[in-house]
XYZ file of C-alpha atoms in Angstrom:
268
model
C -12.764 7.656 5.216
C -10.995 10.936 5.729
C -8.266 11.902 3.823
C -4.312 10.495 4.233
C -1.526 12.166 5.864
C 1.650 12.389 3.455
C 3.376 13.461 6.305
C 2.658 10.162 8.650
C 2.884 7.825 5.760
C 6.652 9.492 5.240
C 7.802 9.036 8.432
C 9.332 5.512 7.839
C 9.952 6.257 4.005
C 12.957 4.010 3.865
C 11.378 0.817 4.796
C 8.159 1.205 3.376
C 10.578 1.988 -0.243
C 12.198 -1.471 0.029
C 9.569 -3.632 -1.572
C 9.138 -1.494 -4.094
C 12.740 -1.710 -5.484
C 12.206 -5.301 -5.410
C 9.394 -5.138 -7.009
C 10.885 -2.954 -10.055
C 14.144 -5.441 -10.299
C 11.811 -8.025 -11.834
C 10.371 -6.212 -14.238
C 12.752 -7.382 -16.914
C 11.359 -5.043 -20.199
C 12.265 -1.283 -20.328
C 9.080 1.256 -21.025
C 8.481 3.901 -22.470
C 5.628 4.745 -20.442
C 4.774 4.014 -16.763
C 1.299 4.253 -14.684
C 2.166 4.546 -11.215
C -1.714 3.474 -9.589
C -1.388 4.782 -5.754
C 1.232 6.914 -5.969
C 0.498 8.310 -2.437
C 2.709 11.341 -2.143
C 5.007 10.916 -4.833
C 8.166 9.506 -3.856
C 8.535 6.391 -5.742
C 7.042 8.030 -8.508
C 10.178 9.798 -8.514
C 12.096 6.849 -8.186
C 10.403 5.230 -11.748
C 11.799 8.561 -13.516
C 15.147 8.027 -12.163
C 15.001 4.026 -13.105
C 13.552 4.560 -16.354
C 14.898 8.554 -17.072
C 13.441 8.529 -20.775
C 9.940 7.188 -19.780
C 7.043 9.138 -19.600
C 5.671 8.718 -15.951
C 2.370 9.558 -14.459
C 0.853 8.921 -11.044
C -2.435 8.320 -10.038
C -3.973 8.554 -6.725
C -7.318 9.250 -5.244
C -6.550 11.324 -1.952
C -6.522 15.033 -2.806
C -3.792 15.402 0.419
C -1.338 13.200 -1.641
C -1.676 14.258 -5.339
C -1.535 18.072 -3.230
C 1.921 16.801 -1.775
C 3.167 15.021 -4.863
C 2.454 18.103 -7.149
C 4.341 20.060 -4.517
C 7.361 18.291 -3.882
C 8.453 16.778 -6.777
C 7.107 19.277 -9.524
C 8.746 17.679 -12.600
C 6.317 14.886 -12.133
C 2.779 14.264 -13.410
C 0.107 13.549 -11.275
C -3.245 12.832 -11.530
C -6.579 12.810 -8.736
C -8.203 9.744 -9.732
C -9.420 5.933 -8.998
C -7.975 2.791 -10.168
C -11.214 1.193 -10.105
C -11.820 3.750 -13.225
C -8.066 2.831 -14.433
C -9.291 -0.659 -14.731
C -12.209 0.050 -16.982
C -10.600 3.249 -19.021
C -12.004 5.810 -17.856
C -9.281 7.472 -15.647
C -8.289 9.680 -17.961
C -4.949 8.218 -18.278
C -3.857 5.775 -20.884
C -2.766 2.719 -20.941
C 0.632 2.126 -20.431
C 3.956 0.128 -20.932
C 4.276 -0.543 -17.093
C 1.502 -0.226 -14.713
C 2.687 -0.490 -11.696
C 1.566 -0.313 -7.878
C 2.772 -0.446 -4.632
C 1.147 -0.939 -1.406
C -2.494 0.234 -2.469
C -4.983 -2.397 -3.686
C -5.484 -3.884 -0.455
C -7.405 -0.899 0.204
C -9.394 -1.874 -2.678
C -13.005 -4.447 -2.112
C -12.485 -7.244 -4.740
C -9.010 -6.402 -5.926
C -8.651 -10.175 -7.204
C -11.681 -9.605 -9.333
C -9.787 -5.899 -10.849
C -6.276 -7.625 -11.431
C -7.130 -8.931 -15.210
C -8.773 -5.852 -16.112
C -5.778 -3.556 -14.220
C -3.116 -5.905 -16.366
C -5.165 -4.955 -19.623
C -4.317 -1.940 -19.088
C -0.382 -2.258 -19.550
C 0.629 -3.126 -22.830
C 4.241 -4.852 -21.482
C 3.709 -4.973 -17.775
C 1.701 -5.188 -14.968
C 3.463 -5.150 -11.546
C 2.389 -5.052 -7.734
C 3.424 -5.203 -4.437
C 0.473 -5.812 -1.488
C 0.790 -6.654 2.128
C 0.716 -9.554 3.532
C 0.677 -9.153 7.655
C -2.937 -8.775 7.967
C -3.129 -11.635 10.644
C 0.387 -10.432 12.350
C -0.073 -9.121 15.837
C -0.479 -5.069 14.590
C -3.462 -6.059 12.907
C -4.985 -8.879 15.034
C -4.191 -6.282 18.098
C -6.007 -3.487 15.608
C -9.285 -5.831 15.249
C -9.441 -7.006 19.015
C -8.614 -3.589 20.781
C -11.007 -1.764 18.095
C -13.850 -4.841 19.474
C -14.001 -3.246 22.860
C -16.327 -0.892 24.298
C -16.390 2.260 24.189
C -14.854 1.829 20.414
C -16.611 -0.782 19.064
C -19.835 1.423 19.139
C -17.898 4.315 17.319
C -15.629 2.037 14.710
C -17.889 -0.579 13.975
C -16.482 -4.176 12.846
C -12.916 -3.332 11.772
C -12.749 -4.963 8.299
C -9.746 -7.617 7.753
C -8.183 -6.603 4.213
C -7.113 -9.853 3.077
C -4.442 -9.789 0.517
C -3.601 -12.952 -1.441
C -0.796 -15.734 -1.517
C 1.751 -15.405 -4.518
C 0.317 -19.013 -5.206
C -3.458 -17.171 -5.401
C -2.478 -14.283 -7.562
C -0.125 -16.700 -9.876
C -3.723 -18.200 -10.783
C -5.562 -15.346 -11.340
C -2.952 -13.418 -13.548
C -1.629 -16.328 -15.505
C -3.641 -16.106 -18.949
C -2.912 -16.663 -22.326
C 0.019 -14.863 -23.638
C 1.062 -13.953 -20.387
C 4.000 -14.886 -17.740
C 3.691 -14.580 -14.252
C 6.277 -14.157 -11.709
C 4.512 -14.375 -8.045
C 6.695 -14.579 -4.522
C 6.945 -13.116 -1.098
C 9.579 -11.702 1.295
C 9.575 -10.829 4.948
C 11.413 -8.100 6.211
C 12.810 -7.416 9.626
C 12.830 -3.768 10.116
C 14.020 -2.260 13.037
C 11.835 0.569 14.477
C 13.474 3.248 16.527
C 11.663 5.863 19.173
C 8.821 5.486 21.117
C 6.050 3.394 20.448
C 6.838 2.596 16.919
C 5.149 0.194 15.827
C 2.170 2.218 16.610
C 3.321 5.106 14.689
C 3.804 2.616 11.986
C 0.510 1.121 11.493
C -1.268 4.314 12.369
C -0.233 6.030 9.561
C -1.811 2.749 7.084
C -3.564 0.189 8.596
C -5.140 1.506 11.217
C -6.502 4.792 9.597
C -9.821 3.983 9.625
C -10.195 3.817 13.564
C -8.473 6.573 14.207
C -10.326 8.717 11.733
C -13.959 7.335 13.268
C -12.489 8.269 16.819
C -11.372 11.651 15.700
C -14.164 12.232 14.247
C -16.366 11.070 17.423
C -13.869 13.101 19.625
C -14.925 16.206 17.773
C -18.288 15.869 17.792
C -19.210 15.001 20.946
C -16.062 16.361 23.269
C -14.564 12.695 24.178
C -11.233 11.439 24.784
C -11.166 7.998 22.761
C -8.608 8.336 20.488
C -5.978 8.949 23.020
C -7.402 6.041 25.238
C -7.254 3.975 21.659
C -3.958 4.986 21.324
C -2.883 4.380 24.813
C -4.332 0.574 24.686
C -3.541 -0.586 21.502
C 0.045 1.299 22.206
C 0.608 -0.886 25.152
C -0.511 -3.855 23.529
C 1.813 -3.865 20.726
C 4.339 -2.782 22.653
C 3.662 -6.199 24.567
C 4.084 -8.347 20.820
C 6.610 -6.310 20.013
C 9.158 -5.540 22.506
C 12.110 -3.026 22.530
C 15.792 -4.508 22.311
C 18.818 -2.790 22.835
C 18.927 -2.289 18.933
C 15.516 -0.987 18.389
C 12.288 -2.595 17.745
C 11.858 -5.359 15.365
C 8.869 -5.198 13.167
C 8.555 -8.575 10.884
C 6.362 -7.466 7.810
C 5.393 -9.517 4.992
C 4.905 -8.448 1.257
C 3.662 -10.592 -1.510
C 4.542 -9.501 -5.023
C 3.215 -10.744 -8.519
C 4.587 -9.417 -12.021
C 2.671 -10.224 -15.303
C 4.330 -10.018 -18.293
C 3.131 -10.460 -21.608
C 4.168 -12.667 -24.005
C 3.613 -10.125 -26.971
C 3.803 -5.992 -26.487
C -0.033 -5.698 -26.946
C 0.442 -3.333 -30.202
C 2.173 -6.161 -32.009
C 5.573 -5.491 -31.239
């Protein structure tokens, strides 16, 4: 897939944040050290320094376009071009950690359940995450079925569902010996303002992987699709999600797990 766009994934900075402060209110033991895995374009890693001022921070992210922005913007921070995948087995360069943390990222990842003991190894206190969970709300379903007909089907190919777990799912996984586990889920209602916003929303995440096959099809061969794309699936989720006087309400659901261990893993 091509590279991310800090700038789209900014443009509703605010609500994408608010998980991740939940998130960071349950973890309960102060580190020393923090792993942010994902950090995108560096704005929550910013927000770990500010939580945790005398901890040493790094980010870690494998699109070139975010470390690039991260490095730029906030230039007090550390930040490092890598994948968690090698995190998980130690060979990302960066050690382990007090915290490892993540937010929004490893449903991007094939297998992630399979990665989430080896990615908790890697903290020493804890591991924390926040993932999606409105891969079968109407953005996504709309996604799949607009993304089914022709022309695009041809170009995008079956659009893959990234399933994300059930706090239940991920309780069982992470819950080992000398380990806690605190698994939930929360819904929140934002409310979208502009035009067409809940396409500008999942445009910028979900939905990158169409739009980078059209673009990429539009440039090769001269065609129109991604604005035809964009004007279907635009009218269709303006259909399941209709404008009010206030705005547009957007219902999105995150599912959150925090592993704690029993014992700091040097002993202490």
């Amino acid at each position: 897939m091509a590279d991310w766009s800090p700038t789209a994934y900014l443009r509703y900075t605010d609500e994408r944040s608010r998980p991740f402060g939940e998130l960071l209110a349950r973890v309960r033991r102060v580190p020393s050290t923090v792993v942010d895995l994902g950090c995108g374009p560096g704005h929550l890693t910013a927000v770990l320094r500010e939580r945790w001022p005398g901890a040493s921070v790094v980010g870690l992210d494998a699109s070139p376009a975010m470390i690039e922005r991260a490095r730029a913007t906030d230039p007090g921070g550390t930040y490092v071009l890598g994948d968690l995948r090698d995190h998980a087995d130690g060979r990302s360069g960066v050690d382990d950690a007090d915290l490892v943390v993540s937010n929004a990222t490893l449903q991007w990842v094939p297998g992630h359940l399979e990665l989430l003991p080896r990615l908790a190894d890697r903290a020493r206190r804890t591991f924390a995450f926040s993932v999606p969970g409105n891969h079968d709300a109407p953005s996504h379903v709309l996604l799949r079925e607009v993304a089914s007909r022709p022309p695009f089907a041809d170009v995008v190919g079956p659009v893959e569902r990234r399933a994300t777990a059930d706090p239940a799912e991920y309780l069982d996984v992470l819950a080992r010996s000398g380990w806690t586990v605190d698994a939930w889920e929360t819904t929140y209602v934002h409310v979208l303002d502009g035009e067409d916003p809940v396409l500008r929303w999942v445009s910028a995440t979900g939905a990158q992987p169409v739009l980078h096959a059209l673009d990429a099809h539009d440039r090769e061969h001269g065609t129109g699709l991604r604005a035809r794309f964009d004007a279907e699936y635009g009218a269709a989720l303006r259909e399941a999600y209709p404008r009010r006087a206030y705005g547009t309400p957007f219902a999105f659901r995150r599912v959150f797990a925090v592993a704690t261990r029993e014992t700091d893993a040097r002993g202490t």
